[in-house]
PDB file of C-alpha atoms in Angstrom:
ATOM      1  CA  MET A 177       0.000   0.000   0.000  1.00  0.00           C
ATOM      2  CA  ALA A 178       2.814   2.368   0.919  1.00  0.00           C
ATOM      3  CA  SER A 179       4.621   1.701  -2.359  1.00  0.00           C
ATOM      4  CA  LEU A 180       1.384   2.279  -4.309  1.00  0.00           C
ATOM      5  CA  ALA A 181       0.835   5.598  -2.528  1.00  0.00           C
ATOM      6  CA  LEU A 182       4.436   6.567  -3.295  1.00  0.00           C
ATOM      7  CA  TYR A 183       4.001   5.737  -6.981  1.00  0.00           C
ATOM      8  CA  TYR A 184       0.762   7.720  -7.066  1.00  0.00           C
ATOM      9  CA  GLN A 185       2.501  10.733  -5.547  1.00  0.00           C
ATOM     10  CA  GLN A 186       5.270  10.466  -8.115  1.00  0.00           C
ATOM     11  CA  LEU A 187       2.658  10.725 -10.859  1.00  0.00           C
ATOM     12  CA  VAL A 188       1.076  13.720  -9.146  1.00  0.00           C
ATOM     13  CA  ASP A 189       4.503  15.386  -8.915  1.00  0.00           C
ATOM     14  CA  LEU A 190       5.279  15.016 -12.611  1.00  0.00           C
ATOM     15  CA  PRO A 191       6.155  18.550 -13.802  1.00  0.00           C
ATOM     16  CA  ALA A 192       4.606  17.994 -17.249  1.00  0.00           C
ATOM     17  CA  ALA A 193       1.285  16.852 -15.744  1.00  0.00           C
ATOM     18  CA  GLN A 194       1.208  19.734 -13.297  1.00  0.00           C
ATOM     19  CA  SER A 195       1.963  22.255 -16.041  1.00  0.00           C
ATOM     20  CA  LEU A 196      -0.773  20.793 -18.250  1.00  0.00           C
ATOM     21  CA  CYS A 197      -3.370  20.978 -15.473  1.00  0.00           C
ATOM     22  CA  VAL A 198      -2.466  24.606 -14.808  1.00  0.00           C
ATOM     23  CA  LEU A 199      -2.445  25.398 -18.538  1.00  0.00           C
ATOM     24  CA  VAL A 200      -6.025  24.154 -19.021  1.00  0.00           C
ATOM     25  CA  GLY A 201      -7.150  26.053 -15.932  1.00  0.00           C
ATOM     26  CA  LEU A 202      -7.619  23.020 -13.679  1.00  0.00           C
ATOM     27  CA  PRO A 203      -4.915  23.248 -10.975  1.00  0.00           C
ATOM     28  CA  LYS A 204      -6.987  21.190  -8.518  1.00  0.00           C
ATOM     29  CA  LEU A 205      -6.923  18.315 -11.008  1.00  0.00           C
ATOM     30  CA  ILE A 206      -3.216  17.826 -10.235  1.00  0.00           C
ATOM     31  CA  SER A 207      -3.991  15.674  -7.191  1.00  0.00           C
ATOM     32  CA  TYR A 208      -6.654  13.600  -8.927  1.00  0.00           C
ATOM     33  CA  TRP A 209      -5.671  12.970 -12.560  1.00  0.00           C
ATOM     34  CA  PRO A 210      -3.826   9.645 -11.920  1.00  0.00           C
ATOM     35  CA  ALA A 211      -6.932   8.281 -10.167  1.00  0.00           C
ATOM     36  CA  LEU A 212      -9.145   9.550 -13.002  1.00  0.00           C
ATOM     37  CA  LEU A 213      -7.121   7.717 -15.648  1.00  0.00           C
ATOM     38  CA  GLY A 214      -6.830   4.654 -13.422  1.00  0.00           C
ATOM     39  CA  ILE A 215     -10.590   4.479 -12.970  1.00  0.00           C
ATOM     40  CA  SER A 216     -11.090   4.637 -16.756  1.00  0.00           C
ATOM     41  CA  ILE A 217      -8.713   1.686 -17.132  1.00  0.00           C
ATOM     42  CA  VAL A 218     -10.513  -0.258 -14.385  1.00  0.00           C
ATOM     43  CA  PHE A 219     -13.852   0.289 -16.127  1.00  0.00           C
ATOM     44  CA  GLN A 220     -12.393  -0.992 -19.388  1.00  0.00           C
ATOM     45  CA  LEU A 221     -10.994  -4.073 -17.633  1.00  0.00           C
ATOM     46  CA  LEU A 222     -14.414  -4.653 -16.103  1.00  0.00           C
ATOM     47  CA  ARG A 223     -16.012  -4.516 -19.535  1.00  0.00           C
ATOM     48  CA  LEU A 224     -13.473  -6.960 -20.956  1.00  0.00           C
ATOM     49  CA  SER A 225     -13.967  -9.427 -18.091  1.00  0.00           C
ATOM     50  CA  SER A 226     -17.757  -9.053 -17.875  1.00  0.00           C
ATOM     51  CA  ASN A 227     -18.464 -11.641 -20.577  1.00  0.00           C
ATOM     52  CA  THR A 228     -16.614 -14.358 -18.676  1.00  0.00           C
ATOM     53  CA  LEU A 229     -18.329 -13.451 -15.412  1.00  0.00           C
ATOM     54  CA  SER A 230     -21.754 -13.183 -17.039  1.00  0.00           C
ATOM     55  CA  SER A 231     -21.332 -16.551 -18.731  1.00  0.00           C
ATOM     56  CA  LEU A 232     -20.641 -18.143 -15.352  1.00  0.00           C
ATOM     57  CA  VAL A 233     -23.717 -16.498 -13.790  1.00  0.00           C
ATOM     58  CA  PHE A 234     -26.275 -16.808 -16.595  1.00  0.00           C
ATOM     59  CA  GLY A 235     -24.926 -19.816 -18.475  1.00  0.00           C
ATOM     60  CA  ALA A 236     -26.610 -20.779 -21.752  1.00  0.00           C
ATOM     61  CA  LYS A 237     -28.878 -17.728 -21.797  1.00  0.00           C
ATOM     62  CA  PHE A 238     -25.871 -15.449 -22.004  1.00  0.00           C
ATOM     63  CA  ASP A 239     -23.836 -17.736 -24.259  1.00  0.00           C
ATOM     64  CA  SER A 240     -26.640 -17.759 -26.841  1.00  0.00           C
ATOM     65  CA  LEU A 241     -26.448 -13.974 -27.315  1.00  0.00           C
ATOM     66  CA  SER A 242     -24.831 -12.526 -30.436  1.00  0.00           C
ATOM     67  CA  ALA A 243     -21.360 -10.973 -30.289  1.00  0.00           C
ATOM     68  CA  ARG A 244     -22.930  -7.511 -30.501  1.00  0.00           C
ATOM     69  CA  GLN A 245     -25.313  -8.241 -27.648  1.00  0.00           C
ATOM     70  CA  LYS A 246     -22.443  -9.531 -25.506  1.00  0.00           C
ATOM     71  CA  TYR A 247     -20.524  -6.326 -26.209  1.00  0.00           C
ATOM     72  CA  ASP A 248     -23.519  -4.205 -25.216  1.00  0.00           C
ATOM     73  CA  TRP A 249     -23.994  -6.379 -22.131  1.00  0.00           C
ATOM     74  CA  GLY A 250     -20.472  -5.513 -20.997  1.00  0.00           C
ATOM     75  CA  ILE A 251     -21.152  -1.806 -21.511  1.00  0.00           C
ATOM     76  CA  ARG A 252     -24.226  -2.162 -19.299  1.00  0.00           C
ATOM     77  CA  VAL A 253     -22.240  -3.927 -16.583  1.00  0.00           C
ATOM     78  CA  VAL A 254     -19.818  -0.998 -16.385  1.00  0.00           C
ATOM     79  CA  SER A 255     -22.708   1.471 -16.458  1.00  0.00           C
ATOM     80  CA  GLN A 256     -24.457  -0.386 -13.614  1.00  0.00           C
ATOM     81  CA  VAL A 257     -21.398  -0.524 -11.367  1.00  0.00           C
ATOM     82  CA  HIS A 258     -20.722   3.167 -11.964  1.00  0.00           C
ATOM     83  CA  ALA A 259     -24.338   4.189 -11.366  1.00  0.00           C
ATOM     84  CA  ILE A 260     -24.642   2.353  -8.040  1.00  0.00           C
ATOM     85  CA  ILE A 261     -21.326   3.703  -6.721  1.00  0.00           C
ATOM     86  CA  VAL A 262     -21.842   7.346  -7.648  1.00  0.00           C
ATOM     87  CA  VAL A 263     -25.488   7.561  -6.534  1.00  0.00           C
ATOM     88  CA  VAL A 264     -24.521   6.246  -3.090  1.00  0.00           C
ATOM     89  CA  LEU A 265     -21.536   8.611  -2.864  1.00  0.00           C
ATOM     90  CA  ALA A 266     -23.525  11.618  -4.139  1.00  0.00           C
ATOM     91  CA  VAL A 267     -26.040  11.663  -1.290  1.00  0.00           C
ATOM     92  CA  PRO A 268     -23.585  12.893   1.426  1.00  0.00           C
ATOM     93  CA  VAL A 269     -22.518  15.799  -0.818  1.00  0.00           C
ATOM     94  CA  PHE A 270     -25.837  17.560  -0.149  1.00  0.00           C
ATOM     95  CA  PHE A 271     -24.981  17.636   3.572  1.00  0.00           C
ATOM     96  CA  LYS A 272     -21.380  18.898   3.382  1.00  0.00           C
ATOM     97  CA  GLU A 273     -21.381  22.182   5.306  1.00  0.00           C
ATOM     98  CA  GLU A 274     -18.753  23.917   3.154  1.00  0.00           C
ATOM     99  CA  LEU A 275     -20.813  23.177   0.039  1.00  0.00           C
ATOM    100  CA  ARG A 276     -24.101  24.258   1.589  1.00  0.00           C
ATOM    101  CA  ARG A 277     -22.502  27.570   2.605  1.00  0.00           C
ATOM    102  CA  ASP A 278     -21.185  28.172  -0.899  1.00  0.00           C
ATOM    103  CA  THR A 279     -23.188  26.217  -3.468  1.00  0.00           C
ATOM    104  CA  LEU A 280     -21.199  27.626  -6.387  1.00  0.00           C
ATOM    105  CA  TYR A 281     -17.530  27.621  -5.361  1.00  0.00           C
ATOM    106  CA  GLY A 282     -17.328  25.533  -2.189  1.00  0.00           C
ATOM    107  CA  PHE A 283     -14.817  22.674  -2.330  1.00  0.00           C
ATOM    108  CA  ASN A 284     -14.921  19.351  -0.495  1.00  0.00           C
ATOM    109  CA  ASP A 285     -12.529  16.416  -0.859  1.00  0.00           C
ATOM    110  CA  HIS A 286     -15.297  13.788  -0.722  1.00  0.00           C
ATOM    111  CA  ALA A 287     -17.057  15.549  -3.586  1.00  0.00           C
ATOM    112  CA  ALA A 288     -13.757  15.805  -5.490  1.00  0.00           C
ATOM    113  CA  GLN A 289     -13.215  12.054  -5.137  1.00  0.00           C
ATOM    114  CA  LEU A 290     -16.780  11.432  -6.320  1.00  0.00           C
ATOM    115  CA  TYR A 291     -16.280  13.582  -9.416  1.00  0.00           C
ATOM    116  CA  THR A 292     -12.980  11.818 -10.096  1.00  0.00           C
ATOM    117  CA  ILE A 293     -14.927   8.542 -10.386  1.00  0.00           C
ATOM    118  CA  VAL A 294     -17.591  10.228 -12.517  1.00  0.00           C
ATOM    119  CA  CYS A 295     -15.014  11.786 -14.864  1.00  0.00           C
ATOM    120  CA  GLY A 296     -13.120   8.503 -15.081  1.00  0.00           C
ATOM    121  CA  TYR A 297     -16.328   6.845 -16.202  1.00  0.00           C
ATOM    122  CA  PHE A 298     -17.251   9.521 -18.733  1.00  0.00           C
ATOM    123  CA  LEU A 299     -13.718   9.571 -20.136  1.00  0.00           C
ATOM    124  CA  TRP A 300     -14.129   5.832 -20.739  1.00  0.00           C
ATOM    125  CA  ASP A 301     -17.626   6.507 -22.108  1.00  0.00           C
ATOM    126  CA  ILE A 302     -16.297   9.071 -24.590  1.00  0.00           C
ATOM    127  CA  PHE A 303     -13.906   6.556 -26.132  1.00  0.00           C
ATOM    128  CA  VAL A 304     -16.566   3.829 -26.192  1.00  0.00           C
ATOM    129  CA  SER A 305     -19.209   6.114 -27.739  1.00  0.00           C
ATOM    130  CA  VAL A 306     -16.853   7.591 -30.347  1.00  0.00           C
ATOM    131  CA  SER A 307     -15.579   4.156 -31.376  1.00  0.00           C
ATOM    132  CA  ASP A 308     -19.181   2.951 -31.739  1.00  0.00           C
ATOM    133  CA  VAL A 309     -20.845   6.158 -32.949  1.00  0.00           C
ATOM    134  CA  LYS A 310     -22.401   4.534 -36.038  1.00  0.00           C
ATOM    135  CA  LYS A 311     -24.310   2.157 -33.784  1.00  0.00           C
ATOM    136  CA  VAL A 312     -25.174   4.306 -30.746  1.00  0.00           C
ATOM    137  CA  GLY A 313     -25.575   7.657 -32.502  1.00  0.00           C
ATOM    138  CA  ALA A 314     -24.110  11.122 -31.932  1.00  0.00           C
ATOM    139  CA  GLY A 315     -26.415  11.756 -28.948  1.00  0.00           C
ATOM    140  CA  PHE A 316     -24.412   9.427 -26.723  1.00  0.00           C
ATOM    141  CA  VAL A 317     -21.155  11.112 -27.746  1.00  0.00           C
ATOM    142  CA  VAL A 318     -22.613  14.546 -26.943  1.00  0.00           C
ATOM    143  CA  HIS A 319     -23.864  13.273 -23.573  1.00  0.00           C
ATOM    144  CA  ALA A 320     -20.480  11.756 -22.659  1.00  0.00           C
ATOM    145  CA  VAL A 321     -18.465  14.820 -23.720  1.00  0.00           C
ATOM    146  CA  ALA A 322     -20.851  17.299 -22.056  1.00  0.00           C
ATOM    147  CA  SER A 323     -20.909  15.289 -18.815  1.00  0.00           C
ATOM    148  CA  PHE A 324     -17.130  14.912 -18.679  1.00  0.00           C
ATOM    149  CA  SER A 325     -16.565  18.589 -19.467  1.00  0.00           C
ATOM    150  CA  VAL A 326     -18.952  19.800 -16.772  1.00  0.00           C
ATOM    151  CA  PHE A 327     -17.943  17.413 -13.981  1.00  0.00           C
ATOM    152  CA  ILE A 328     -14.192  17.941 -14.420  1.00  0.00           C
ATOM    153  CA  LEU A 329     -14.523  21.618 -13.487  1.00  0.00           C
ATOM    154  CA  PRO A 330     -13.750  22.350  -9.803  1.00  0.00           C
ATOM    155  CA  SER A 331     -16.768  24.577  -9.146  1.00  0.00           C
ATOM    156  CA  LEU A 332     -20.452  23.665  -8.708  1.00  0.00           C
ATOM    157  CA  GLN A 333     -19.687  20.636  -6.532  1.00  0.00           C
ATOM    158  CA  TYR A 334     -22.983  21.058  -4.704  1.00  0.00           C
ATOM    159  CA  TYR A 335     -25.110  21.249  -7.841  1.00  0.00           C
ATOM    160  CA  GLY A 336     -23.082  18.516  -9.524  1.00  0.00           C
ATOM    161  CA  ALA A 337     -24.410  15.962  -7.042  1.00  0.00           C
ATOM    162  CA  SER A 338     -27.946  16.799  -8.192  1.00  0.00           C
ATOM    163  CA  PHE A 339     -27.148  15.748 -11.733  1.00  0.00           C
ATOM    164  CA  ILE A 340     -25.289  12.641 -10.603  1.00  0.00           C
ATOM    165  CA  MET A 341     -28.582  11.534  -9.072  1.00  0.00           C
ATOM    166  CA  PHE A 342     -29.773  11.114 -12.675  1.00  0.00           C
ATOM    167  CA  GLU A 343     -27.869   7.830 -12.593  1.00  0.00           C
ATOM    168  CA  ALA A 344     -30.452   6.359 -10.188  1.00  0.00           C
ATOM    169  CA  SER A 345     -32.726   5.747 -13.168  1.00  0.00           C
ATOM    170  CA  THR A 346     -29.850   4.162 -15.105  1.00  0.00           C
ATOM    171  CA  ILE A 347     -29.848   1.258 -12.633  1.00  0.00           C
ATOM    172  CA  PHE A 348     -33.378   0.234 -13.642  1.00  0.00           C
ATOM    173  CA  LEU A 349     -32.786   1.045 -17.308  1.00  0.00           C
ATOM    174  CA  ASN A 350     -29.975  -1.515 -17.375  1.00  0.00           C
ATOM    175  CA  ILE A 351     -32.116  -4.092 -15.579  1.00  0.00           C
ATOM    176  CA  ASN A 352     -34.841  -3.554 -18.188  1.00  0.00           C
ATOM    177  CA  TRP A 353     -32.346  -4.175 -20.992  1.00  0.00           C
ATOM    178  CA  TRP A 354     -30.992  -7.326 -19.318  1.00  0.00           C
ATOM    179  CA  LEU A 355     -34.506  -8.723 -18.872  1.00  0.00           C
ATOM    180  CA  ASP A 356     -35.024  -8.320 -22.627  1.00  0.00           C
ATOM    181  CA  LYS A 357     -31.867 -10.280 -23.380  1.00  0.00           C
ATOM    182  CA  LEU A 358     -32.742 -13.017 -20.870  1.00  0.00           C
ATOM    183  CA  GLY A 359     -36.035 -13.711 -22.646  1.00  0.00           C
ATOM    184  CA  MET A 360     -38.248 -11.908 -20.126  1.00  0.00           C
ATOM    185  CA  THR A 361     -39.618  -9.225 -22.447  1.00  0.00           C
ATOM    186  CA  GLY A 362     -43.180  -8.328 -21.468  1.00  0.00           C
ATOM    187  CA  SER A 363     -42.967 -10.315 -18.226  1.00  0.00           C
ATOM    188  CA  ARG A 364     -44.572  -9.134 -15.014  1.00  0.00           C
ATOM    189  CA  LEU A 365     -41.104  -8.537 -13.535  1.00  0.00           C
ATOM    190  CA  GLN A 366     -40.187  -6.304 -16.444  1.00  0.00           C
ATOM    191  CA  PHE A 367     -43.467  -4.446 -16.112  1.00  0.00           C
ATOM    192  CA  TYR A 368     -42.759  -3.646 -12.456  1.00  0.00           C
ATOM    193  CA  ASN A 369     -39.168  -2.677 -13.268  1.00  0.00           C
ATOM    194  CA  ALA A 370     -40.330  -0.466 -16.155  1.00  0.00           C
ATOM    195  CA  SER A 371     -42.848   1.225 -13.861  1.00  0.00           C
ATOM    196  CA  ILE A 372     -40.108   2.042 -11.350  1.00  0.00           C
ATOM    197  CA  LEU A 373     -37.804   3.147 -14.183  1.00  0.00           C
ATOM    198  CA  LEU A 374     -40.277   5.591 -15.721  1.00  0.00           C
ATOM    199  CA  SER A 375     -41.327   6.976 -12.336  1.00  0.00           C
ATOM    200  CA  LEU A 376     -37.754   7.422 -11.127  1.00  0.00           C
ATOM    201  CA  TYR A 377     -36.593   8.834 -14.455  1.00  0.00           C
ATOM    202  CA  PHE A 378     -39.387  11.414 -14.398  1.00  0.00           C
ATOM    203  CA  ILE A 379     -38.637  12.373 -10.784  1.00  0.00           C
ATOM    204  CA  VAL A 380     -34.830  12.599 -10.841  1.00  0.00           C
ATOM    205  CA  ARG A 381     -34.214  13.744 -14.417  1.00  0.00           C
ATOM    206  CA  ILE A 382     -37.275  15.656 -15.562  1.00  0.00           C
ATOM    207  CA  VAL A 383     -38.622  17.202 -12.331  1.00  0.00           C
ATOM    208  CA  PHE A 384     -35.576  17.360 -10.034  1.00  0.00           C
ATOM    209  CA  GLY A 385     -33.149  17.951 -12.903  1.00  0.00           C
ATOM    210  CA  THR A 386     -35.175  20.835 -14.330  1.00  0.00           C
ATOM    211  CA  TYR A 387     -35.671  22.389 -10.886  1.00  0.00           C
ATOM    212  CA  MET A 388     -31.966  22.172  -9.986  1.00  0.00           C
ATOM    213  CA  SER A 389     -31.022  23.585 -13.396  1.00  0.00           C
ATOM    214  CA  TYR A 390     -33.275  26.573 -12.717  1.00  0.00           C
ATOM    215  CA  SER A 391     -31.774  26.976  -9.217  1.00  0.00           C
ATOM    216  CA  LEU A 392     -28.238  26.703 -10.576  1.00  0.00           C
ATOM    217  CA  PHE A 393     -28.586  29.477 -13.126  1.00  0.00           C
ATOM    218  CA  LYS A 394     -30.588  31.632 -10.741  1.00  0.00           C
ATOM    219  CA  ASP A 395     -27.688  31.244  -8.284  1.00  0.00           C
ATOM    220  CA  LEU A 396     -25.112  31.977 -10.984  1.00  0.00           C
ATOM    221  CA  ASP A 397     -26.995  35.072 -12.142  1.00  0.00           C
ATOM    222  CA  ALA A 398     -27.109  36.401  -8.582  1.00  0.00           C
ATOM    223  CA  HIS A 399     -23.752  35.323  -7.133  1.00  0.00           C
ATOM    224  CA  GLY A 400     -21.592  33.960  -9.957  1.00  0.00           C
ATOM    225  CA  THR A 401     -18.962  36.675  -9.736  1.00  0.00           C
ATOM    226  CA  GLN A 402     -16.092  34.183 -10.146  1.00  0.00           C
ATOM    227  CA  THR A 403     -17.610  32.597 -13.245  1.00  0.00           C
ATOM    228  CA  SER A 404     -16.514  34.060 -16.573  1.00  0.00           C
ATOM    229  CA  THR A 405     -19.046  34.776 -19.296  1.00  0.00           C
ATOM    230  CA  THR A 406     -17.526  32.033 -21.437  1.00  0.00           C
ATOM    231  CA  LEU A 407     -17.797  29.475 -18.634  1.00  0.00           C
ATOM    232  CA  TYR A 408     -21.342  30.620 -17.836  1.00  0.00           C
ATOM    233  CA  TYR A 409     -22.507  29.910 -21.372  1.00  0.00           C
ATOM    234  CA  PHE A 410     -20.522  26.685 -21.404  1.00  0.00           C
ATOM    235  CA  TYR A 411     -22.578  25.577 -18.399  1.00  0.00           C
ATOM    236  CA  ARG A 412     -25.716  26.703 -20.207  1.00  0.00           C
ATOM    237  CA  VAL A 413     -24.964  24.735 -23.365  1.00  0.00           C
ATOM    238  CA  GLY A 414     -23.854  21.615 -21.472  1.00  0.00           C
ATOM    239  CA  ASN A 415     -26.859  21.727 -19.162  1.00  0.00           C
ATOM    240  CA  HIS A 416     -29.353  22.256 -21.971  1.00  0.00           C
ATOM    241  CA  ALA A 417     -27.764  19.446 -24.000  1.00  0.00           C
ATOM    242  CA  ILE A 418     -28.046  16.963 -21.120  1.00  0.00           C
ATOM    243  CA  LEU A 419     -31.587  18.044 -20.185  1.00  0.00           C
ATOM    244  CA  GLY A 420     -32.702  18.033 -23.809  1.00  0.00           C
ATOM    245  CA  LEU A 421     -31.428  14.499 -24.245  1.00  0.00           C
ATOM    246  CA  SER A 422     -33.175  13.482 -21.011  1.00  0.00           C
ATOM    247  CA  TYR A 423     -36.526  14.751 -22.323  1.00  0.00           C
ATOM    248  CA  TYR A 424     -35.993  13.038 -25.672  1.00  0.00           C
ATOM    249  CA  TRP A 425     -34.946   9.731 -24.092  1.00  0.00           C
ATOM    250  CA  PHE A 426     -37.954   9.866 -21.763  1.00  0.00           C
ATOM    251  CA  TYR A 427     -40.199  10.077 -24.824  1.00  0.00           C
ATOM    252  CA  LEU A 428     -38.399   7.096 -26.398  1.00  0.00           C
ATOM    253  CA  MET A 429     -38.707   5.093 -23.170  1.00  0.00           C
ATOM    254  CA  ILE A 430     -42.460   5.675 -22.967  1.00  0.00           C
ATOM    255  CA  SER A 431     -42.829   4.559 -26.590  1.00  0.00           C
ATOM    256  CA  ALA A 432     -40.750   1.424 -25.908  1.00  0.00           C
ATOM    257  CA  VAL A 433     -42.808   0.528 -22.815  1.00  0.00           C
ATOM    258  CA  LYS A 434     -46.070   0.878 -24.765  1.00  0.00           C
ATOM    259  CA  LYS A 435     -44.779  -1.579 -27.370  1.00  0.00           C
ATOM    260  CA  ARG A 436     -43.634  -4.094 -24.750  1.00  0.00           C
ATOM    261  CA  PHE A 437     -46.772  -4.006 -22.629  1.00  0.00           C
ATOM    262  CA  PRO A 438     -50.121  -4.113 -24.419  1.00  0.00           C
ATOM    263  CA  THR A 439     -53.115  -2.854 -22.435  1.00  0.00           C
ATOM    264  CA  LYS A 440     -54.113  -6.409 -21.503  1.00  0.00           C
ATOM    265  CA  VAL A 441     -50.745  -7.082 -19.863  1.00  0.00           C
ATOM    266  CA  VAL A 442     -50.900  -3.834 -17.893  1.00  0.00           C
ATOM    267  CA  ASP A 443     -54.442  -4.550 -16.681  1.00  0.00           C
ATOM    268  CA  LYS A 444     -53.425  -8.073 -15.678  1.00  0.00           C
ATOM    269  CA  ALA A 445     -50.436  -6.821 -13.702  1.00  0.00           C
ATOM    270  CA  LYS A 446     -52.615  -4.260 -11.901  1.00  0.00           C
ATOM    271  CA  LYS A 447     -55.088  -6.968 -10.880  1.00  0.00           C
ATOM    272  CA  VAL A 448     -52.279  -9.111  -9.435  1.00  0.00           C
ATOM    273  CA  ALA A 449     -50.854  -6.111  -7.597  1.00  0.00           C
TER     274      ALA A 449
END
């Protein structure tokens, strides 16, 4: 452990890395960039090993999937692990006194560690989305780049936790996808999961996300003296891009649920409940 900490500090002390962080206007990143890159590598290793692990757990059902489906399965495994970790770690951020006192520029090490994990994930997500853009579409690339760009900035740690809570719905979105691939499309279990997914998505992304976006820019307009005009509009564009995609994806999710669950299935599930 001591040798690992020493090696980490040596990376932090690299003059070239320190100069680069200062050059791009992110001096606080100096202490965290090795962890950020390391987390991206860990997520990639998890994706590469997920097929072996999933085959052991799900057996023939997983083995019968196509190569493309197995690849997507691995992406979902990484997404699920990330979502669970960051949602749990985001909750305490709302109660950090230094962040509550200064919601725009307050700094807390727990929050910084959380955003290091988030940025490590979105850095990995950028490479995955770009390499697979023909399949996933430009929307996923925009989402990954916008998320990474916003979360890597040292300010807005308090508000950042609000948008990390978006990932709570991702947990059930992944479960919904896995149920499809395990031959449980239209099942009662998927219906209940889809109900939770849509409800949670609407609450955390549409309602809470829109409200916190309004609060953020109201706060910036009133007290954002340390935020340049360029950075202000960068936040605006990034925020609107993420929210716009959230609204659009919510529409797609509702359409997908309607196709999976005819009225008869919904009525049947309600009677059982």
